[in-house]
């Protein structure tokens, strides 16, 4: 008998939901986190009484009623609706592209006028789009591409849109209504009191060690648990034996300002090429804050190197092939479960990562799975 049923590596949402459900079933969990706090990327830091989204703006949205009920059982959610604004050289446009955007851009007022303009601008691209620029113009026309897509995308990827493959942008949602709500989901909001309220509830009852890298103490922690739930990067788990998976990273620069309202909205996208950052987040607006000061964060896209936070997987063919080699090794593990965005090398929204942890817990017990694997091997 080992001391813990689960040694959980990492403390993001995947780990948290796993721990919460395991606890409810009377299982004992040890959580190991290499950062000095729990919560993974949804963690908020309290600055001037404002909940600062330390690892990037997080807005909860879902159409899944079960997931919505679950998160609401952990925290009350406010009525925040994500309505970001784009700043193109001082011109302000509503997002996502909708009648407010078109009216500002072309001085028009009806959906038909907007459709006609976009259709005529799209027609400059004939045949299969050869790169991202052609793909974007074929979807939304020249003006929207030039002012709202080009600079932002080039900053995100660190490359000219003509050098980027068309498949990166499969669709650019265009709405012919005066509706600035960014998400189409049925439910959205921000937990009142910030995401840490949820984190605290998820890990209640677990033993926790922060500031510890599992990979540097693997033998010790493997000996403590029956089963390891690993939510770190899969390539690092296997010592990068087939090579390193690529990511895009971000650099955040935060500032406390001695004013109560800097930009009037939580998210402003800077869509010109010259401004080096892509977004400015003013955190208090997520919770309708009335504090005398404000905190803003400028978000700079960056190439990922070891030691930086791996934010977005680069799911191109080369990296997917590499990932599947690691996934094959993972499949053979008898007492390790790999889950979450890093271990599965997959971009997950929060609701999807919750679902994935649920589904993992619903799988047959890992001991039963190990037994079946051993039997299959013998066959
Ligand atoms: C910039 C950004 C903005 C986002 N905005 C939204 C949004 O608005 N809405 C939305 O639904 N989703 C959003 N997401 C997605 C959301 O962050 C993820 O769904 C969620 O955080 C995934 O949780 P996770 O548990 O898989 O990973 P993480 O939260 O990354 O947790 C993994 C944890 O494991 C720890 N760890 C890794 N390796 C080790 C090790 N060797 N030893 C110990 N600990 C280790 C890490 O430090 C980390 O804390 C956003 C993501 C990013 C990057």
PDB file of N, CA, C and O in Angstrom, residues 164-220:
ATOM      1  N   UNK A 164       3.123  32.871 -44.057  1.00  0.00           N
ATOM      2  CA  UNK A 164       2.428  31.922 -43.178  1.00  0.00           C
ATOM      3  C   UNK A 164       1.457  31.070 -43.995  1.00  0.00           C
ATOM      4  O   UNK A 164       0.826  31.567 -44.933  1.00  0.00           O
ATOM      5  N   UNK A 165       1.323  29.780 -43.645  1.00  0.00           N
ATOM      6  CA  UNK A 165       0.415  28.927 -44.410  1.00  0.00           C
ATOM      7  C   UNK A 165      -1.058  29.326 -44.226  1.00  0.00           C
ATOM      8  O   UNK A 165      -1.445  29.815 -43.157  1.00  0.00           O
ATOM      9  N   UNK A 166      -1.840  29.111 -45.264  1.00  0.00           N
ATOM     10  CA  UNK A 166      -3.258  29.510 -45.249  1.00  0.00           C
ATOM     11  C   UNK A 166      -4.040  28.786 -44.151  1.00  0.00           C
ATOM     12  O   UNK A 166      -4.970  29.345 -43.566  1.00  0.00           O
ATOM     13  N   UNK A 167      -3.652  27.535 -43.840  1.00  0.00           N
ATOM     14  CA  UNK A 167      -4.496  26.725 -42.943  1.00  0.00           C
ATOM     15  C   UNK A 167      -4.595  27.298 -41.523  1.00  0.00           C
ATOM     16  O   UNK A 167      -5.491  26.950 -40.770  1.00  0.00           O
ATOM     17  N   UNK A 168      -3.657  28.184 -41.152  1.00  0.00           N
ATOM     18  CA  UNK A 168      -3.688  28.742 -39.780  1.00  0.00           C
ATOM     19  C   UNK A 168      -5.032  29.436 -39.522  1.00  0.00           C
ATOM     20  O   UNK A 168      -5.583  29.391 -38.438  1.00  0.00           O
ATOM     21  N   UNK A 169      -5.540  30.140 -40.562  1.00  0.00           N
ATOM     22  CA  UNK A 169      -6.848  30.784 -40.394  1.00  0.00           C
ATOM     23  C   UNK A 169      -7.865  29.993 -41.208  1.00  0.00           C
ATOM     24  O   UNK A 169      -7.898  30.081 -42.432  1.00  0.00           O
ATOM     25  N   UNK A 170      -8.657  29.200 -40.516  1.00  0.00           N
ATOM     26  CA  UNK A 170      -9.661  28.410 -41.244  1.00  0.00           C
ATOM     27  C   UNK A 170     -10.900  29.261 -41.473  1.00  0.00           C
ATOM     28  O   UNK A 170     -11.542  29.207 -42.500  1.00  0.00           O
ATOM     29  N   UNK A 171     -11.241  30.066 -40.438  1.00  0.00           N
ATOM     30  CA  UNK A 171     -12.385  30.946 -40.604  1.00  0.00           C
ATOM     31  C   UNK A 171     -12.176  32.190 -39.756  1.00  0.00           C
ATOM     32  O   UNK A 171     -11.457  32.173 -38.741  1.00  0.00           O
ATOM     33  N   UNK A 172     -12.767  33.278 -40.190  1.00  0.00           N
ATOM     34  CA  UNK A 172     -12.752  34.508 -39.404  1.00  0.00           C
ATOM     35  C   UNK A 172     -14.207  34.886 -39.232  1.00  0.00           C
ATOM     36  O   UNK A 172     -14.861  35.300 -40.186  1.00  0.00           O
ATOM     37  N   UNK A 173     -14.745  34.693 -38.049  1.00  0.00           N
ATOM     38  CA  UNK A 173     -16.182  34.894 -37.886  1.00  0.00           C
ATOM     39  C   UNK A 173     -16.618  36.323 -38.241  1.00  0.00           C
ATOM     40  O   UNK A 173     -15.997  37.287 -37.798  1.00  0.00           O
ATOM     41  N   UNK A 174     -17.630  36.426 -39.064  1.00  0.00           N
ATOM     42  CA  UNK A 174     -18.182  37.723 -39.460  1.00  0.00           C
ATOM     43  C   UNK A 174     -19.652  37.703 -39.057  1.00  0.00           C
ATOM     44  O   UNK A 174     -20.362  36.742 -39.351  1.00  0.00           O
ATOM     45  N   UNK A 175     -20.081  38.742 -38.365  1.00  0.00           N
ATOM     46  CA  UNK A 175     -21.451  38.771 -37.846  1.00  0.00           C
ATOM     47  C   UNK A 175     -22.178  39.966 -38.445  1.00  0.00           C
ATOM     48  O   UNK A 175     -21.727  41.085 -38.287  1.00  0.00           O
ATOM     49  N   UNK A 176     -23.291  39.726 -39.081  1.00  0.00           N
ATOM     50  CA  UNK A 176     -24.025  40.847 -39.688  1.00  0.00           C
ATOM     51  C   UNK A 176     -25.118  41.344 -38.738  1.00  0.00           C
ATOM     52  O   UNK A 176     -26.247  41.601 -39.138  1.00  0.00           O
ATOM     53  N   UNK A 177     -24.781  41.425 -37.456  1.00  0.00           N
ATOM     54  CA  UNK A 177     -25.692  42.001 -36.453  1.00  0.00           C
ATOM     55  C   UNK A 177     -24.861  42.965 -35.606  1.00  0.00           C
ATOM     56  O   UNK A 177     -23.634  42.854 -35.568  1.00  0.00           O
ATOM     57  N   UNK A 178     -25.552  43.874 -34.889  1.00  0.00           N
ATOM     58  CA  UNK A 178     -24.832  44.788 -33.998  1.00  0.00           C
ATOM     59  C   UNK A 178     -24.620  44.087 -32.663  1.00  0.00           C
ATOM     60  O   UNK A 178     -25.317  44.359 -31.687  1.00  0.00           O
ATOM     61  N   UNK A 179     -23.700  43.123 -32.641  1.00  0.00           N
ATOM     62  CA  UNK A 179     -23.504  42.295 -31.443  1.00  0.00           C
ATOM     63  C   UNK A 179     -22.008  42.165 -31.163  1.00  0.00           C
ATOM     64  O   UNK A 179     -21.279  41.531 -31.926  1.00  0.00           O
ATOM     65  N   UNK A 180     -21.563  42.788 -30.056  1.00  0.00           N
ATOM     66  CA  UNK A 180     -20.133  42.787 -29.718  1.00  0.00           C
ATOM     67  C   UNK A 180     -19.712  41.641 -28.803  1.00  0.00           C
ATOM     68  O   UNK A 180     -18.576  41.609 -28.336  1.00  0.00           O
ATOM     69  N   UNK A 181     -20.620  40.726 -28.514  1.00  0.00           N
ATOM     70  CA  UNK A 181     -20.273  39.605 -27.632  1.00  0.00           C
ATOM     71  C   UNK A 181     -19.330  38.658 -28.365  1.00  0.00           C
ATOM     72  O   UNK A 181     -19.687  38.053 -29.370  1.00  0.00           O
ATOM     73  N   UNK A 182     -18.109  38.539 -27.845  1.00  0.00           N
ATOM     74  CA  UNK A 182     -17.078  37.785 -28.559  1.00  0.00           C
ATOM     75  C   UNK A 182     -17.409  36.305 -28.711  1.00  0.00           C
ATOM     76  O   UNK A 182     -17.132  35.689 -29.737  1.00  0.00           O
ATOM     77  N   UNK A 183     -17.996  35.724 -27.675  1.00  0.00           N
ATOM     78  CA  UNK A 183     -18.233  34.274 -27.697  1.00  0.00           C
ATOM     79  C   UNK A 183     -19.661  33.943 -28.128  1.00  0.00           C
ATOM     80  O   UNK A 183     -20.595  34.685 -27.838  1.00  0.00           O
ATOM     81  N   UNK A 184     -19.805  32.810 -28.790  1.00  0.00           N
ATOM     82  CA  UNK A 184     -21.143  32.352 -29.167  1.00  0.00           C
ATOM     83  C   UNK A 184     -21.744  31.428 -28.111  1.00  0.00           C
ATOM     84  O   UNK A 184     -22.883  30.991 -28.248  1.00  0.00           O
ATOM     85  N   UNK A 185     -20.959  31.122 -27.070  1.00  0.00           N
ATOM     86  CA  UNK A 185     -21.424  30.147 -26.088  1.00  0.00           C
ATOM     87  C   UNK A 185     -22.641  30.631 -25.294  1.00  0.00           C
ATOM     88  O   UNK A 185     -22.862  31.829 -25.139  1.00  0.00           O
ATOM     89  N   UNK A 186     -23.382  29.660 -24.757  1.00  0.00           N
ATOM     90  CA  UNK A 186     -24.582  29.973 -23.972  1.00  0.00           C
ATOM     91  C   UNK A 186     -24.256  30.672 -22.668  1.00  0.00           C
ATOM     92  O   UNK A 186     -25.008  31.510 -22.192  1.00  0.00           O
ATOM     93  N   UNK A 187     -23.120  30.290 -22.043  1.00  0.00           N
ATOM     94  CA  UNK A 187     -22.786  30.813 -20.713  1.00  0.00           C
ATOM     95  C   UNK A 187     -21.385  31.408 -20.708  1.00  0.00           C
ATOM     96  O   UNK A 187     -20.472  30.849 -21.325  1.00  0.00           O
ATOM     97  N   UNK A 188     -21.218  32.535 -20.020  1.00  0.00           N
ATOM     98  CA  UNK A 188     -19.870  33.061 -19.813  1.00  0.00           C
ATOM     99  C   UNK A 188     -19.859  33.930 -18.562  1.00  0.00           C
ATOM    100  O   UNK A 188     -20.897  34.389 -18.087  1.00  0.00           O
ATOM    101  N   UNK A 189     -18.665  34.185 -18.053  1.00  0.00           N
ATOM    102  CA  UNK A 189     -18.531  35.028 -16.862  1.00  0.00           C
ATOM    103  C   UNK A 189     -17.182  34.819 -16.213  1.00  0.00           C
ATOM    104  O   UNK A 189     -16.355  34.028 -16.677  1.00  0.00           O
ATOM    105  N   UNK A 190     -16.989  35.559 -15.123  1.00  0.00           N
ATOM    106  CA  UNK A 190     -15.746  35.477 -14.353  1.00  0.00           C
ATOM    107  C   UNK A 190     -16.155  35.139 -12.917  1.00  0.00           C
ATOM    108  O   UNK A 190     -17.127  35.715 -12.406  1.00  0.00           O
ATOM    109  N   UNK A 191     -15.445  34.213 -12.273  1.00  0.00           N
ATOM    110  CA  UNK A 191     -15.810  33.896 -10.882  1.00  0.00           C
ATOM    111  C   UNK A 191     -15.646  35.123  -9.983  1.00  0.00           C
ATOM    112  O   UNK A 191     -14.600  35.783 -10.034  1.00  0.00           O
ATOM    113  N   UNK A 192     -16.665  35.409  -9.210  1.00  0.00           N
ATOM    114  CA  UNK A 192     -16.598  36.559  -8.296  1.00  0.00           C
ATOM    115  C   UNK A 192     -15.549  36.222  -7.223  1.00  0.00           C
ATOM    116  O   UNK A 192     -15.598  35.160  -6.616  1.00  0.00           O
ATOM    117  N   UNK A 193     -14.587  37.139  -7.060  1.00  0.00           N
ATOM    118  CA  UNK A 193     -13.471  36.852  -6.138  1.00  0.00           C
ATOM    119  C   UNK A 193     -12.275  36.293  -6.881  1.00  0.00           C
ATOM    120  O   UNK A 193     -11.243  36.006  -6.276  1.00  0.00           O
ATOM    121  N   UNK A 194     -12.411  36.114  -8.204  1.00  0.00           N
ATOM    122  CA  UNK A 194     -11.288  35.628  -9.022  1.00  0.00           C
ATOM    123  C   UNK A 194     -11.214  34.110  -9.061  1.00  0.00           C
ATOM    124  O   UNK A 194     -11.915  33.411  -8.327  1.00  0.00           O
ATOM    125  N   UNK A 195     -10.327  33.607  -9.924  1.00  0.00           N
ATOM    126  CA  UNK A 195     -10.223  32.154 -10.140  1.00  0.00           C
ATOM    127  C   UNK A 195      -9.668  31.416  -8.924  1.00  0.00           C
ATOM    128  O   UNK A 195      -9.865  30.210  -8.783  1.00  0.00           O
ATOM    129  N   UNK A 196      -8.987  32.145  -8.028  1.00  0.00           N
ATOM    130  CA  UNK A 196      -8.400  31.447  -6.876  1.00  0.00           C
ATOM    131  C   UNK A 196      -9.470  30.837  -5.968  1.00  0.00           C
ATOM    132  O   UNK A 196      -9.211  29.861  -5.263  1.00  0.00           O
ATOM    133  N   UNK A 197     -10.676  31.398  -6.017  1.00  0.00           N
ATOM    134  CA  UNK A 197     -11.784  30.826  -5.228  1.00  0.00           C
ATOM    135  C   UNK A 197     -12.018  29.384  -5.695  1.00  0.00           C
ATOM    136  O   UNK A 197     -12.192  28.458  -4.887  1.00  0.00           O
ATOM    137  N   UNK A 198     -11.982  29.197  -7.008  1.00  0.00           N
ATOM    138  CA  UNK A 198     -12.190  27.858  -7.583  1.00  0.00           C
ATOM    139  C   UNK A 198     -11.010  26.942  -7.247  1.00  0.00           C
ATOM    140  O   UNK A 198     -11.190  25.790  -6.851  1.00  0.00           O
ATOM    141  N   UNK A 199      -9.819  27.491  -7.400  1.00  0.00           N
ATOM    142  CA  UNK A 199      -8.609  26.682  -7.151  1.00  0.00           C
ATOM    143  C   UNK A 199      -8.630  26.136  -5.717  1.00  0.00           C
ATOM    144  O   UNK A 199      -8.396  24.953  -5.486  1.00  0.00           O
ATOM    145  N   UNK A 200      -8.929  27.018  -4.759  1.00  0.00           N
ATOM    146  CA  UNK A 200      -8.942  26.585  -3.352  1.00  0.00           C
ATOM    147  C   UNK A 200      -9.911  25.431  -3.142  1.00  0.00           C
ATOM    148  O   UNK A 200      -9.611  24.467  -2.450  1.00  0.00           O
ATOM    149  N   UNK A 201     -11.085  25.520  -3.771  1.00  0.00           N
ATOM    150  CA  UNK A 201     -12.088  24.457  -3.576  1.00  0.00           C
ATOM    151  C   UNK A 201     -11.621  23.153  -4.233  1.00  0.00           C
ATOM    152  O   UNK A 201     -11.825  22.070  -3.691  1.00  0.00           O
ATOM    153  N   UNK A 202     -11.000  23.263  -5.401  1.00  0.00           N
ATOM    154  CA  UNK A 202     -10.617  22.044  -6.125  1.00  0.00           C
ATOM    155  C   UNK A 202      -9.580  21.228  -5.358  1.00  0.00           C
ATOM    156  O   UNK A 202      -9.615  19.996  -5.374  1.00  0.00           O
ATOM    157  N   UNK A 203      -8.658  21.917  -4.695  1.00  0.00           N
ATOM    158  CA  UNK A 203      -7.565  21.188  -4.038  1.00  0.00           C
ATOM    159  C   UNK A 203      -7.792  20.965  -2.532  1.00  0.00           C
ATOM    160  O   UNK A 203      -6.899  20.472  -1.853  1.00  0.00           O
ATOM    161  N   UNK A 204      -8.986  21.344  -2.065  1.00  0.00           N
ATOM    162  CA  UNK A 204      -9.298  21.146  -0.642  1.00  0.00           C
ATOM    163  C   UNK A 204      -9.112  19.669  -0.266  1.00  0.00           C
ATOM    164  O   UNK A 204      -9.569  18.783  -1.000  1.00  0.00           O
ATOM    165  N   UNK A 205      -8.420  19.416   0.816  1.00  0.00           N
ATOM    166  CA  UNK A 205      -8.262  18.030   1.277  1.00  0.00           C
ATOM    167  C   UNK A 205      -7.039  17.324   0.702  1.00  0.00           C
ATOM    168  O   UNK A 205      -6.745  16.188   1.075  1.00  0.00           O
ATOM    169  N   UNK A 206      -6.322  17.971  -0.219  1.00  0.00           N
ATOM    170  CA  UNK A 206      -5.119  17.340  -0.797  1.00  0.00           C
ATOM    171  C   UNK A 206      -3.889  17.755  -0.005  1.00  0.00           C
ATOM    172  O   UNK A 206      -3.839  18.862   0.534  1.00  0.00           O
ATOM    173  N   UNK A 207      -2.879  16.897   0.020  1.00  0.00           N
ATOM    174  CA  UNK A 207      -1.562  17.351   0.475  1.00  0.00           C
ATOM    175  C   UNK A 207      -0.906  18.041  -0.706  1.00  0.00           C
ATOM    176  O   UNK A 207      -1.061  17.603  -1.863  1.00  0.00           O
ATOM    177  N   UNK A 208      -0.180  19.121  -0.421  1.00  0.00           N
ATOM    178  CA  UNK A 208       0.329  19.952  -1.516  1.00  0.00           C
ATOM    179  C   UNK A 208       1.789  20.311  -1.283  1.00  0.00           C
ATOM    180  O   UNK A 208       2.180  20.637  -0.168  1.00  0.00           O
ATOM    181  N   UNK A 209       2.602  20.217  -2.333  1.00  0.00           N
ATOM    182  CA  UNK A 209       3.977  20.733  -2.249  1.00  0.00           C
ATOM    183  C   UNK A 209       4.199  21.656  -3.440  1.00  0.00           C
ATOM    184  O   UNK A 209       4.093  21.222  -4.588  1.00  0.00           O
ATOM    185  N   UNK A 210       4.490  22.928  -3.165  1.00  0.00           N
ATOM    186  CA  UNK A 210       4.767  23.858  -4.265  1.00  0.00           C
ATOM    187  C   UNK A 210       6.278  24.109  -4.357  1.00  0.00           C
ATOM    188  O   UNK A 210       7.022  23.784  -3.426  1.00  0.00           O
ATOM    189  N   UNK A 211       6.701  24.681  -5.483  1.00  0.00           N
ATOM    190  CA  UNK A 211       8.128  24.959  -5.680  1.00  0.00           C
ATOM    191  C   UNK A 211       8.942  23.683  -5.870  1.00  0.00           C
ATOM    192  O   UNK A 211      10.143  23.663  -5.634  1.00  0.00           O
ATOM    193  N   UNK A 212       8.275  22.614  -6.325  1.00  0.00           N
ATOM    194  CA  UNK A 212       8.984  21.341  -6.518  1.00  0.00           C
ATOM    195  C   UNK A 212       8.769  20.839  -7.949  1.00  0.00           C
ATOM    196  O   UNK A 212       7.628  20.712  -8.402  1.00  0.00           O
ATOM    197  N   UNK A 213       9.881  20.557  -8.634  1.00  0.00           N
ATOM    198  CA  UNK A 213       9.780  19.991  -9.981  1.00  0.00           C
ATOM    199  C   UNK A 213       9.794  18.464  -9.875  1.00  0.00           C
ATOM    200  O   UNK A 213      10.790  17.882  -9.438  1.00  0.00           O
ATOM    201  N   UNK A 214       8.706  17.862 -10.282  1.00  0.00           N
ATOM    202  CA  UNK A 214       8.587  16.394 -10.202  1.00  0.00           C
ATOM    203  C   UNK A 214       9.739  15.700 -10.932  1.00  0.00           C
ATOM    204  O   UNK A 214      10.288  14.712 -10.462  1.00  0.00           O
ATOM    205  N   UNK A 215      10.102  16.263 -12.090  1.00  0.00           N
ATOM    206  CA  UNK A 215      11.094  15.568 -12.916  1.00  0.00           C
ATOM    207  C   UNK A 215      12.455  15.505 -12.230  1.00  0.00           C
ATOM    208  O   UNK A 215      13.278  14.653 -12.556  1.00  0.00           O
ATOM    209  N   UNK A 216      12.682  16.416 -11.318  1.00  0.00           N
ATOM    210  CA  UNK A 216      13.968  16.395 -10.603  1.00  0.00           C
ATOM    211  C   UNK A 216      13.926  15.495  -9.370  1.00  0.00           C
ATOM    212  O   UNK A 216      14.943  15.291  -8.720  1.00  0.00           O
ATOM    213  N   UNK A 217      12.728  15.007  -9.033  1.00  0.00           N
ATOM    214  CA  UNK A 217      12.584  14.167  -7.831  1.00  0.00           C
ATOM    215  C   UNK A 217      11.693  12.966  -8.143  1.00  0.00           C
ATOM    216  O   UNK A 217      10.890  12.533  -7.325  1.00  0.00           O
ATOM    217  N   UNK A 218      11.829  12.479  -9.350  1.00  0.00           N
ATOM    218  CA  UNK A 218      10.881  11.502  -9.857  1.00  0.00           C
ATOM    219  C   UNK A 218      10.786  10.241  -8.994  1.00  0.00           C
ATOM    220  O   UNK A 218       9.698   9.795  -8.652  1.00  0.00           O
ATOM    221  N   UNK A 219      11.947   9.685  -8.642  1.00  0.00           N
ATOM    222  CA  UNK A 219      11.919   8.410  -7.900  1.00  0.00           C
ATOM    223  C   UNK A 219      11.183   8.556  -6.573  1.00  0.00           C
ATOM    224  O   UNK A 219      10.360   7.722  -6.210  1.00  0.00           O
ATOM    225  N   UNK A 220      11.489   9.666  -5.903  1.00  0.00           N
ATOM    226  CA  UNK A 220      10.862   9.896  -4.589  1.00  0.00           C
ATOM    227  C   UNK A 220       9.333   9.923  -4.725  1.00  0.00           C
ATOM    228  O   UNK A 220       8.615   9.245  -3.985  1.00  0.00           O
TER     229      UNK A 220
END
